[in-house]
CSV table of C-alpha atoms in Angstrom, one decimal:
chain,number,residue,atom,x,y,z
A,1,UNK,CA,70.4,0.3,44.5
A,2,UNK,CA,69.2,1.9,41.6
A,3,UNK,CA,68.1,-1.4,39.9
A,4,UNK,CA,66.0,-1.7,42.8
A,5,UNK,CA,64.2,1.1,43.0
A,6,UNK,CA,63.4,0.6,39.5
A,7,UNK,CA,62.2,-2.7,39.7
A,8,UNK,CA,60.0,-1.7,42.6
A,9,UNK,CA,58.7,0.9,40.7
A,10,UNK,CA,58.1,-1.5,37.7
A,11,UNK,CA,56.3,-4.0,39.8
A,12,UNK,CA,54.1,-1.1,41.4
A,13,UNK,CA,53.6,0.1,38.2
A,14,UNK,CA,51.9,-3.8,37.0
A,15,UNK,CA,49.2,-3.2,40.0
A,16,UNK,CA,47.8,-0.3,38.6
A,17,UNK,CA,44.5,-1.0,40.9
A,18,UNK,CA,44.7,-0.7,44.3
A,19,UNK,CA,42.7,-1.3,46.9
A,20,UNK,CA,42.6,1.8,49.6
A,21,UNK,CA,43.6,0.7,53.0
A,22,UNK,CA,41.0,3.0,54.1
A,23,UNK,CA,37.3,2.9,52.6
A,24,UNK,CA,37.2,5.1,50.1
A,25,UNK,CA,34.4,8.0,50.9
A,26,UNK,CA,32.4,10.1,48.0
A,27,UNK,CA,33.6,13.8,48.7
A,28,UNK,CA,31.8,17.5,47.7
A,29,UNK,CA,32.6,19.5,45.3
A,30,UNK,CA,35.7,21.6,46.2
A,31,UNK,CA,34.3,25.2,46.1
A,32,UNK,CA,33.8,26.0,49.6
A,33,UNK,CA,36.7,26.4,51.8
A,34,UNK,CA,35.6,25.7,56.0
A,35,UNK,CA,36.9,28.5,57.6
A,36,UNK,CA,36.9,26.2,60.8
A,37,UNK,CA,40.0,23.7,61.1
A,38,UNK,CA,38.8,20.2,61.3
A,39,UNK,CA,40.6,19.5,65.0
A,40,UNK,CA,43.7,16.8,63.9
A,41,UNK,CA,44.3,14.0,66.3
A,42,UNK,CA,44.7,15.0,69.8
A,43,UNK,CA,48.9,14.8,70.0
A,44,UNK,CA,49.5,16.9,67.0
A,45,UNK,CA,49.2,21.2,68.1
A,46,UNK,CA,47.0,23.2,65.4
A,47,UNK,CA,48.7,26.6,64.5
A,48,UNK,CA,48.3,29.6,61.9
A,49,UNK,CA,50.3,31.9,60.5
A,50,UNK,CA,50.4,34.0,57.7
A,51,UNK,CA,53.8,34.8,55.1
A,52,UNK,CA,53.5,37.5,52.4
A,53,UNK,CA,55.6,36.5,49.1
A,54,UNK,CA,56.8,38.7,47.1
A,55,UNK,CA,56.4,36.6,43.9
A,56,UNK,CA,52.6,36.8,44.1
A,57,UNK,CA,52.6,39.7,45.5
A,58,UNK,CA,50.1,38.5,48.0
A,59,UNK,CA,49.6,37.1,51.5
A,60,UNK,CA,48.9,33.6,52.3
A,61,UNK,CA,47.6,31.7,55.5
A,62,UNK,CA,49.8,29.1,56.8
A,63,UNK,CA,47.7,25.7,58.8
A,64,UNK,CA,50.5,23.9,60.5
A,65,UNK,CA,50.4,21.0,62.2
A,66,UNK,CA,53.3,20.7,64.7
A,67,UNK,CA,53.6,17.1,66.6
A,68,UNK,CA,53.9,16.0,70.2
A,69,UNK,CA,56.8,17.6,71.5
A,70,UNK,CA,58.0,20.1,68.6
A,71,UNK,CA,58.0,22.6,71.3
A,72,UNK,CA,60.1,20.6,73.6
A,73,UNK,CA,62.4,19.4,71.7
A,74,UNK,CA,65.4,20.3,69.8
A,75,UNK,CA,65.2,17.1,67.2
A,76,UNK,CA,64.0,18.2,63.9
A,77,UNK,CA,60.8,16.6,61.7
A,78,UNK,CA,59.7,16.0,58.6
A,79,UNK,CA,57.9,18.7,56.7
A,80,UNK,CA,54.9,17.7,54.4
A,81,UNK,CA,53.9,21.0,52.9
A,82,UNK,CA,50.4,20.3,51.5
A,83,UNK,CA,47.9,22.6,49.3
A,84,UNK,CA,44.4,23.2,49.6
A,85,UNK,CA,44.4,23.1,53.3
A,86,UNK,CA,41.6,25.9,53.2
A,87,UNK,CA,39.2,23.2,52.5
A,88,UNK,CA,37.7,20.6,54.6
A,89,UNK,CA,38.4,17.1,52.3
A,90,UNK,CA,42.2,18.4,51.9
A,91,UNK,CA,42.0,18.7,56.2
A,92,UNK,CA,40.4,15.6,57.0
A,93,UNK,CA,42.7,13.7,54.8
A,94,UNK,CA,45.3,14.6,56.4
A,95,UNK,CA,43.9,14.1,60.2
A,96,UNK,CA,42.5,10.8,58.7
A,97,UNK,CA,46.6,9.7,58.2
A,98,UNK,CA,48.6,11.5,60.5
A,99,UNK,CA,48.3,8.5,63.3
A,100,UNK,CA,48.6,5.9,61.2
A,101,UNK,CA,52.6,7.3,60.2
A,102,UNK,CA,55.4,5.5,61.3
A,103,UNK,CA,57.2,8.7,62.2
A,104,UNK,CA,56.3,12.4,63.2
A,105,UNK,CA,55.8,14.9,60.3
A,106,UNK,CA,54.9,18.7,60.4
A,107,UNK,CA,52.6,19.2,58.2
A,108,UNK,CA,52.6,23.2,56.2
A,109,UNK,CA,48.9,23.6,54.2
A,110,UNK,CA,49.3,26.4,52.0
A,111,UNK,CA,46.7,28.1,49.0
A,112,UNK,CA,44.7,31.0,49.0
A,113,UNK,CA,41.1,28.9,48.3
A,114,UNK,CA,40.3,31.9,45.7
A,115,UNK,CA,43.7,32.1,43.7
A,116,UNK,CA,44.0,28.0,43.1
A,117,UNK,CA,43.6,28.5,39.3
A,118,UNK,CA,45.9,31.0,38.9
A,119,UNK,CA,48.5,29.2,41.3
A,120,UNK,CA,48.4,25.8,40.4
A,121,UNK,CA,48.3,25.9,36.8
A,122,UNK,CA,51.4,26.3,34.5
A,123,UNK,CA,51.6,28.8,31.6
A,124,UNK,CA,50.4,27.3,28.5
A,125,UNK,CA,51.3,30.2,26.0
A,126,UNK,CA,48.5,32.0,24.0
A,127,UNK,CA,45.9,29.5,25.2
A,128,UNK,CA,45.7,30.0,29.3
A,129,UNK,CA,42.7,30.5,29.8
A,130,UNK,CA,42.5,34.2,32.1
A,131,UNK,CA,43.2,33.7,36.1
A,132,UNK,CA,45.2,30.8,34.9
A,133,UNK,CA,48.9,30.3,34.7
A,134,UNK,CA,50.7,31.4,37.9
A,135,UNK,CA,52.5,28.0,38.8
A,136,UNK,CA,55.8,29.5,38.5
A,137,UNK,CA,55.6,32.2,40.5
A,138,UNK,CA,53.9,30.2,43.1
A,139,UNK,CA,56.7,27.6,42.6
A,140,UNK,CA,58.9,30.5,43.8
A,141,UNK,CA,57.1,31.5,46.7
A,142,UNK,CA,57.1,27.8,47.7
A,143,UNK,CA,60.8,27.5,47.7
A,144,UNK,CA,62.5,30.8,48.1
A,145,UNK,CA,60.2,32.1,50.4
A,146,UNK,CA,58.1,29.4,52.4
A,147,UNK,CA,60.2,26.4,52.4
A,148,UNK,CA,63.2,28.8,54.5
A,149,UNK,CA,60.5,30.7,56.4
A,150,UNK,CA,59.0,27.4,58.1
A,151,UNK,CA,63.1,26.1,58.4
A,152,UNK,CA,63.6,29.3,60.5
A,153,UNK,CA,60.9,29.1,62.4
A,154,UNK,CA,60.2,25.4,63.1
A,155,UNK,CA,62.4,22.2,64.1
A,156,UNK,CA,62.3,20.9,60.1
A,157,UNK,CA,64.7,18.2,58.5
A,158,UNK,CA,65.1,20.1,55.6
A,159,UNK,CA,66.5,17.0,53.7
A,160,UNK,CA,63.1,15.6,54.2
A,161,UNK,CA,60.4,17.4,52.5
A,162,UNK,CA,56.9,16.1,50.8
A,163,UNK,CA,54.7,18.0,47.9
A,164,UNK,CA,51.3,17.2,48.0
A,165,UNK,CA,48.2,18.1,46.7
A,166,UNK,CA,44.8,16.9,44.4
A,167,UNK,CA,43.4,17.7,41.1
A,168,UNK,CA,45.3,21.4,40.3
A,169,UNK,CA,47.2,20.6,43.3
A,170,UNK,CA,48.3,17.8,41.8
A,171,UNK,CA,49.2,19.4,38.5
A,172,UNK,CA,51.2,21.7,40.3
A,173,UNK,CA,53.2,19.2,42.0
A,174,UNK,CA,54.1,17.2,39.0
A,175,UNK,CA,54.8,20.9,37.6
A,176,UNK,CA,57.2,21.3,41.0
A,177,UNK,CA,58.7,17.7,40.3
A,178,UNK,CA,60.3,19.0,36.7
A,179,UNK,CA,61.6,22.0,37.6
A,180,UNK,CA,63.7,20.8,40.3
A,181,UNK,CA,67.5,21.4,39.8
A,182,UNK,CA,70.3,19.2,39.7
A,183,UNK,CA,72.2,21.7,42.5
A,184,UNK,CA,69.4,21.4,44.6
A,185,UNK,CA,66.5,19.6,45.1
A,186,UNK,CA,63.4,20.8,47.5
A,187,UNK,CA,61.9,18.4,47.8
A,188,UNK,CA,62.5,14.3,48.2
A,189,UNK,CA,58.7,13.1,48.1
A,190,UNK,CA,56.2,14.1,45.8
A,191,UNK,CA,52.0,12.7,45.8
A,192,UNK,CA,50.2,13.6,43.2
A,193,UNK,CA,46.7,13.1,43.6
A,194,UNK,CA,43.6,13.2,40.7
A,195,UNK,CA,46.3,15.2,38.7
A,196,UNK,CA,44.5,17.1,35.9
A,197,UNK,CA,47.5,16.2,33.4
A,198,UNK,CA,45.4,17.5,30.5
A,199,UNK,CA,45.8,21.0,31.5
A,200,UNK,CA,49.0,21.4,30.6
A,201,UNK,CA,49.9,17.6,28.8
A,202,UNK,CA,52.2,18.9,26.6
A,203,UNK,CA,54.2,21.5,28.2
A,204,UNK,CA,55.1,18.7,31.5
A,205,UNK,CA,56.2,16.1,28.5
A,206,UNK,CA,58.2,18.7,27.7
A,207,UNK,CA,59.7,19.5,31.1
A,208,UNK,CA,60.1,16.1,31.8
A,209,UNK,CA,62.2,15.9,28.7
A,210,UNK,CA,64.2,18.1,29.8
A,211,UNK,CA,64.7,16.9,32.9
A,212,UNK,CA,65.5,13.6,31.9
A,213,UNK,CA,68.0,15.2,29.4
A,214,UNK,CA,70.1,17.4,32.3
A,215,UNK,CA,70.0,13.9,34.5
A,216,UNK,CA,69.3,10.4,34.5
A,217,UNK,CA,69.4,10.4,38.5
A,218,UNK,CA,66.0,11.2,39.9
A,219,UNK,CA,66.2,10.6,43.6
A,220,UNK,CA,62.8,11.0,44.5
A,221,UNK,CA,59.9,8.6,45.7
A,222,UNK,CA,56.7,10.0,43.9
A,223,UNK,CA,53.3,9.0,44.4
A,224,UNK,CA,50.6,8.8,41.5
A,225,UNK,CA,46.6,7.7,41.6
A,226,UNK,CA,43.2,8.6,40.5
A,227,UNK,CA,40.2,7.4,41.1
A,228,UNK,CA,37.6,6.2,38.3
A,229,UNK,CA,38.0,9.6,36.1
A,230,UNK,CA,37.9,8.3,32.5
A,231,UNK,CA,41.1,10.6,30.4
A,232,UNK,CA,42.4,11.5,33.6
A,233,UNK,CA,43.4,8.0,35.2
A,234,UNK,CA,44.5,7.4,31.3
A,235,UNK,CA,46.9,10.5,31.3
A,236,UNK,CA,48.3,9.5,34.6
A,237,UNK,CA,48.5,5.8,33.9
A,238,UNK,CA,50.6,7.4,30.6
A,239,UNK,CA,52.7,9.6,32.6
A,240,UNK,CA,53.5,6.6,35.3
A,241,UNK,CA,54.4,4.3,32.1
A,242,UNK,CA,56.6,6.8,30.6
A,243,UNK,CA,58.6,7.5,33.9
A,244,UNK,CA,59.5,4.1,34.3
A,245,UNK,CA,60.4,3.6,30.6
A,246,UNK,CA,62.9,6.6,31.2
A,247,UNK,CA,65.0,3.8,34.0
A,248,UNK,CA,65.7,6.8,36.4
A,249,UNK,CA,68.5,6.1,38.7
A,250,UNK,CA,67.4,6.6,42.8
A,251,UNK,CA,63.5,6.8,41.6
A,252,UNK,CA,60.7,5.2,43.3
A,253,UNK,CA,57.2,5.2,41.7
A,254,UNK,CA,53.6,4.0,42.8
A,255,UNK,CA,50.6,4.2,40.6
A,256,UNK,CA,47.0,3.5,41.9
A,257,UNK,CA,43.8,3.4,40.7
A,258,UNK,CA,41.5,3.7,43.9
A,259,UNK,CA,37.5,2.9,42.9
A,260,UNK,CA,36.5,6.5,43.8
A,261,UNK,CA,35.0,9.8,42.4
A,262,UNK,CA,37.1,12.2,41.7
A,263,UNK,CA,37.2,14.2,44.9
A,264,UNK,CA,36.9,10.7,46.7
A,265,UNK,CA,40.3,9.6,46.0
A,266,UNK,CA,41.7,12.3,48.0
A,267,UNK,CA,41.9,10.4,51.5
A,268,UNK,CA,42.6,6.9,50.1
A,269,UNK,CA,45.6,8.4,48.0
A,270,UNK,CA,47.0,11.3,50.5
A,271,UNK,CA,47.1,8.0,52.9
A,272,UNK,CA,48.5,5.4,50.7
A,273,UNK,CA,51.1,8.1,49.7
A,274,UNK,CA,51.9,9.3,52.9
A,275,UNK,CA,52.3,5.8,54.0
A,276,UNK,CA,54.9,5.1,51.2
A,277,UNK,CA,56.7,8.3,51.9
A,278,UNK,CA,56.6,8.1,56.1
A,279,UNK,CA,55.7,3.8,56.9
A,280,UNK,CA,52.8,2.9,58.8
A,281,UNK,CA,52.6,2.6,62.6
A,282,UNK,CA,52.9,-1.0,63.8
A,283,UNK,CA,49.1,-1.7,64.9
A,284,UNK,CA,49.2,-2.3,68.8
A,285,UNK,CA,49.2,-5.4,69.7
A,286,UNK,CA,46.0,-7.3,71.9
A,287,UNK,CA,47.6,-8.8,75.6
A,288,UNK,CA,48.7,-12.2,75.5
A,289,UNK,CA,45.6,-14.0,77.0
A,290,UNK,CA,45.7,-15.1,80.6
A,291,UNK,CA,44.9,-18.4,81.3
C-alpha cells in the first residue's frame, strides 16, 4: 500500500500543470472581509458561533456549515476546518465545491480577518517582521481548543479532519502539517493553496527534517498548487519535489499549477483539493430517451 501511494504521488507530481475542473476566475485583493455570508447551497444550514482561546488570548467567530440532516441524525461527518472564512473569495470557494463532494462534510471557517499575519505566520527568530509570528499559538488554539470544542458540540468523525487555507493560510497549514505528532495526528488531509513558502523557507525545511527524522510514515493525503506566481509556484513545486524524494510511507501528494493570479487559484484549488480529499458526486444522469 505504501508503494502505491507513492507512486501516485510520483505520477501527480510529473503533471505539475493542471487544468481546473472549474474556470478559473480573477479574484480581489484580500483586504476586505464581507461581513455578510455568501448563502452556501440550499441543503447545507449556515451557523455562527464564537470560541475564546486562551492561547491567543482572544475570541474568534466560528462560520459553520452543517449539512442536510446534521440535526437529525446521529451519524457523524467529516470536518474541513478552513481559514479565512471572514472573506468572500475563501466563502464562495467553498459554496462553489460543497455539491460537487461525493460525501457530506461540515465545514469550521476560522481567522480573525485583522490578526491573519500574526496567526498564520511562524516565528522566524530576530527577523519577524512585528504583528508577525503567532502560528504556534494559533496551532494550539486549533487543536487543543477548537478541534474538541466543534467534537463536543457537532456530529464530527474526528478521524477525518481537513486543513485548509490560501496564501498565509496556506503557510500555516504546511506549518500545521510538521508539527503533527507521531502519538496523534489532527488532522488526515491537508490543502495548501498559493502557500507563501518564502516566508518562513527555511525554518519548514527544517521542521520537515525533523519530521522525516521522528518517522518515515506520513499518513496523510496533502494537497499543493499555485497559480502563475513566479518564486512562489517555484518554492512549492520544490517543496512537492522534495516530499516525494523523502518516499514517505501512507503519503498521498498532488501538485498543480492552475493558470490563475494569485488570489484566482483559490476556487480551482480548494475544489480540486477537496475533490481529492472527499470524491466528486457522480453527475446525474439524462433519462434514457423514449422512443
Amino acid at each position: 500500500m505504501a508503494q502505491a501511494y507513492l507512486s501516485i504521488a510520483r505520477i501527480v507530481l510529473g503533471i505539475i500543470v493542471a487544468l481546473a475542473l472549474i474556470g478559473c476566475e480573477e479574484g480581489g485583493e484580500m483586504n476586505s472581509p464581507d461581513s455578510t455570508p455568501v448563502s452556501p447551497i440550499a441543503q447545507y444550514r449556515l451557523t455562527t458561533d464564537r470560541l475564546f482561546s486562551q492561547y491567543v488570548e482572544e475570541d474568534y467567530d466560528l462560520l459553520l456549515y452543517l449539512p442536510p440532516g446534521h440535526d437529525q441524525t446521529h451519524d457523524s461527518f467529516p470536518v474541513v476546518y478552513a481559514l479565512d472564512m471572514a472573506f468572500q473569495s475563501q466563502q464562495q470557494a467553498i459554496d462553489a465545491t460543497l455539491a460537487t463532494l461525493a460525501q457530506d462534510v461540515i465545514v469550521v471557517g476560522l481567522g480573525n480577518p485583522n490578526d491573519r499575519d500574526r496567526d498564520y505566520t511562524p516565528d522566524r527568530g530576530s527577523t519577524t517582521p512585528e504583528g508577525h509570528g503567532g502560528a504556534a499559538n494559533f496551532y494550539n488554539f486549533l487543536v487543543f481548543e477548537l478541534l474538541p470544542y466543534i467534537d463536543a458540540n457537532y456530529h464530527t468523525d474526528v478521524d477525518n479532519r481537513t486543513l485548509i487555507g490560501h496564501s498565509y493560510g496556506g503557510l500555516f497549514t504546511l506549518f500545521a502539517l510538521f508539527s503533527e505528532g507521531l502519538d496523534q495526528r489532527h488532522f488526515n488531509a491537508f490543502i495548501a493553496s498559493s502557500p507563501t513558502i518564502g516566508f518562513a523557507a527555511e525554518l519548514l525545511a527544517d521542521m520537515e527534517a525533523a519530521m522525516f527524522e521522528r518517522s518515515r510514515d506520513l499518513p496523510v493525503t496533502l494537497h499543493l498548487s499555485t497559480g502563475q506566481e513566479g518564486p512562489l509556484t517555484n518554492e512549492c513545486q520544490a517543496m512537492a519535489a522534495l516530499l516525494v524524494s523523502r518516499g514517505y510511507n501512507h503519503f498521498l501528494l498532488m501538485m498543480s499549477e492552475f493558470p490563475a493570479s494569485h488570489m484566482g487559484n483559490i476556487k480551482p484549488s480548494y475544489r480540486q483539493g477537496l475533490q481529492l480529499v472527499y470524491g466528486i458526486k457522480p453527475a446525474p444522469r439524462a433519462p434514457f430517451p423514449r422512443s
